[in-house]
Amino acid sequence: MSDVDGRSTTSAQPVDVLARAEAEVLEAGRGLGEGALREVLSLPDSRLPELLDLAHRVRLRWCGPEVEVEGIVSLKTGGCPEDCHFCSQSGLFPTPVRAAWLDIPGLVRAARQTAASGATEFCVVAAVRGPDERLLRQVRAGIEAIRADEVTRELNIACSLGMLTGEQVEELAAMGVHRYNHNLETARSHFSRVVTTHTWEERWSTLRMVRDAGMEVCCGGIIGMGETTEQRAEFASQLAELDPHEVPLNFLIPNPGTPFEHYPVVEGPEALRTVAAFRLALPRTMLRFAGGRELTFGDLGARQGMLGGINAIIVGNYLTNLGRPAGEDLDMLAELNMPIKALNSTL
Amino acid sequence: MDGTGYCGWCGRPDGACPDRAVCVRRRGTDPPRYCPSCARRMVVQVTPAGWSARCGRHGSLGVEADAPTPPVG
Ligand code: SF4
Ligand SMILES: [Zn+2]
Ligand SMILES: [Zn+2]
Ligand SMILES: [Zn+2]
Ligand SMILES: [Zn+2]
């Protein structure tokens, strides 16, 4: 490169983004900012192996080799009054999902299936705007039953019940809910194209209350909802600002009957680049592979993701969608020499 | 009944899926949601290791754990 005088200006040459990430993220443990994340998300496929390798080293350095394994179940399915355009459980779209309630024995069976898979976390989810009295009663009874069962008593229980009032936050904390999931879903600038019945800011305020009550915050979103690369970088930065304990990354499953049913499935390399970029934004955060990974990656990609920044997974089925059998993921972790985070190592 | 069944993923009669490839793909990510005997939408519960489905008329079609998902019609 030369300037107008023809003198060399090598000193002004921009340093490659992965070289910068090596120094800032790997060595110093500081997440990349939005601008650098855009560069990472624009790297060509030819640099993907290098990017994944760096993300993996960042994960090992700042999170360690352990993998947190979680099972989830839907306590109340379908009939939700909200209009999240990706969701087959909204009552506002002509999806084939019908409303269903899981009873307490069914919930304990689901918790047993989770415990049997070696998972330490069990997340109880309801398709609601926010919980009402009936739902909170069911959650309380469910937690008591899980705690009373010999097989499931040690599981860490997380909940995902939509937006909360301050009082409900306190109630859940008092029930012993260890972590609360509430996804921002996408970049703030893209949210109104995904949801119109509530705002990003309303979600943010629930998250702040959860944090203030001392529960662990689990907050992630879905990739592949028509957001731009810049908006993926924006979303990662917004999550970094929130600084949750865990970020679950989902890839859109274009569910029939939803407004997003014809959206294309995110392709493997793009998904992997996104996973790695989120790791570089959030070096110390638990980054979980969640829904849609089977469709986006197949079997091979799951392994690449585990070697590209991911350090937690949901095993087995999801809320309304099927995953691959838990055993296949556990075999994969064994082959990768990644220990499953044990129950007593959780605080 | 004339013995014809329905696709669990699109609810059309066997052999009449609008796009069979889509139904086959959904079979990997979704339990069946339409009753194979009458095509009514079923109440479906997914659990970590299985799923169960119930038709108001034909009762349970169900798989707790490790049973195969029926084929696309
Ligand atoms: S994502 Fe949650 S709040 Fe939104 S429609 Fe689905 S169940 Fe309702
Ligand atoms: Zn979580
Ligand atoms: Zn914890
Ligand atoms: Zn079909
Ligand atoms: Zn029927």
PDB file of C-alpha atoms in Angstrom, chain A residues 75-76 80-82 101 124-140 159-173 175 177 180-182 206 209-210 215:
ATOM      1  CA  LEU A  75     -45.263 -27.691  30.537  1.00  0.00           C
ATOM      2  CA  LYS A  76     -47.900 -25.727  28.661  1.00  0.00           C
ATOM      3  CA  CYS A  80     -49.909 -18.398  23.197  1.00  0.00           C
ATOM      4  CA  PRO A  81     -51.401 -14.899  22.676  1.00  0.00           C
ATOM      5  CA  GLU A  82     -48.086 -13.476  21.401  1.00  0.00           C
ATOM      6  CA  TRP A 101     -50.818 -29.165  29.449  1.00  0.00           C
ATOM      7  CA  VAL A 124     -39.428 -26.161  32.329  1.00  0.00           C
ATOM      8  CA  VAL A 125     -41.000 -24.019  29.634  1.00  0.00           C
ATOM      9  CA  ALA A 126     -44.479 -22.599  29.071  1.00  0.00           C
ATOM     10  CA  ALA A 127     -45.895 -20.918  25.969  1.00  0.00           C
ATOM     11  CA  VAL A 128     -47.292 -17.797  27.577  1.00  0.00           C
ATOM     12  CA  ARG A 129     -46.845 -14.046  27.542  1.00  0.00           C
ATOM     13  CA  GLY A 130     -46.203 -14.324  31.251  1.00  0.00           C
ATOM     14  CA  PRO A 131     -47.307 -16.728  33.988  1.00  0.00           C
ATOM     15  CA  ASP A 132     -50.709 -16.533  35.666  1.00  0.00           C
ATOM     16  CA  GLU A 133     -51.580 -17.947  39.090  1.00  0.00           C
ATOM     17  CA  ARG A 134     -52.558 -21.330  37.676  1.00  0.00           C
ATOM     18  CA  LEU A 135     -49.263 -21.741  35.861  1.00  0.00           C
ATOM     19  CA  LEU A 136     -47.210 -20.703  38.884  1.00  0.00           C
ATOM     20  CA  ARG A 137     -49.115 -23.214  41.014  1.00  0.00           C
ATOM     21  CA  GLN A 138     -48.312 -25.919  38.465  1.00  0.00           C
ATOM     22  CA  VAL A 139     -44.643 -24.903  38.435  1.00  0.00           C
ATOM     23  CA  ARG A 140     -44.458 -24.930  42.211  1.00  0.00           C
ATOM     24  CA  CYS A 159     -37.746 -22.026  34.015  1.00  0.00           C
ATOM     25  CA  SER A 160     -38.863 -20.149  30.945  1.00  0.00           C
ATOM     26  CA  LEU A 161     -42.295 -18.673  31.514  1.00  0.00           C
ATOM     27  CA  GLY A 162     -42.241 -15.431  29.576  1.00  0.00           C
ATOM     28  CA  MET A 163     -42.279 -11.921  30.971  1.00  0.00           C
ATOM     29  CA  LEU A 164     -42.433 -11.573  34.737  1.00  0.00           C
ATOM     30  CA  THR A 165     -43.522  -9.040  37.305  1.00  0.00           C
ATOM     31  CA  GLY A 166     -41.149  -8.220  40.135  1.00  0.00           C
ATOM     32  CA  GLU A 167     -43.312 -10.276  42.470  1.00  0.00           C
ATOM     33  CA  GLN A 168     -43.199 -13.314  40.195  1.00  0.00           C
ATOM     34  CA  VAL A 169     -39.426 -13.053  39.953  1.00  0.00           C
ATOM     35  CA  GLU A 170     -39.243 -13.222  43.749  1.00  0.00           C
ATOM     36  CA  GLU A 171     -41.637 -16.162  43.830  1.00  0.00           C
ATOM     37  CA  LEU A 172     -39.598 -18.180  41.357  1.00  0.00           C
ATOM     38  CA  ALA A 173     -36.365 -17.408  43.177  1.00  0.00           C
ATOM     39  CA  MET A 175     -39.074 -21.819  44.750  1.00  0.00           C
ATOM     40  CA  VAL A 177     -35.423 -21.850  40.370  1.00  0.00           C
ATOM     41  CA  TYR A 180     -34.373 -18.177  34.194  1.00  0.00           C
ATOM     42  CA  ASN A 181     -34.496 -18.273  30.416  1.00  0.00           C
ATOM     43  CA  HIS A 182     -35.901 -15.358  28.509  1.00  0.00           C
ATOM     44  CA  THR A 206     -37.652  -8.947  32.818  1.00  0.00           C
ATOM     45  CA  MET A 209     -35.267  -8.174  37.386  1.00  0.00           C
ATOM     46  CA  VAL A 210     -34.153 -11.799  37.132  1.00  0.00           C
ATOM     47  CA  MET A 215     -31.076 -15.979  39.547  1.00  0.00           C
TER      48      MET A 215
END
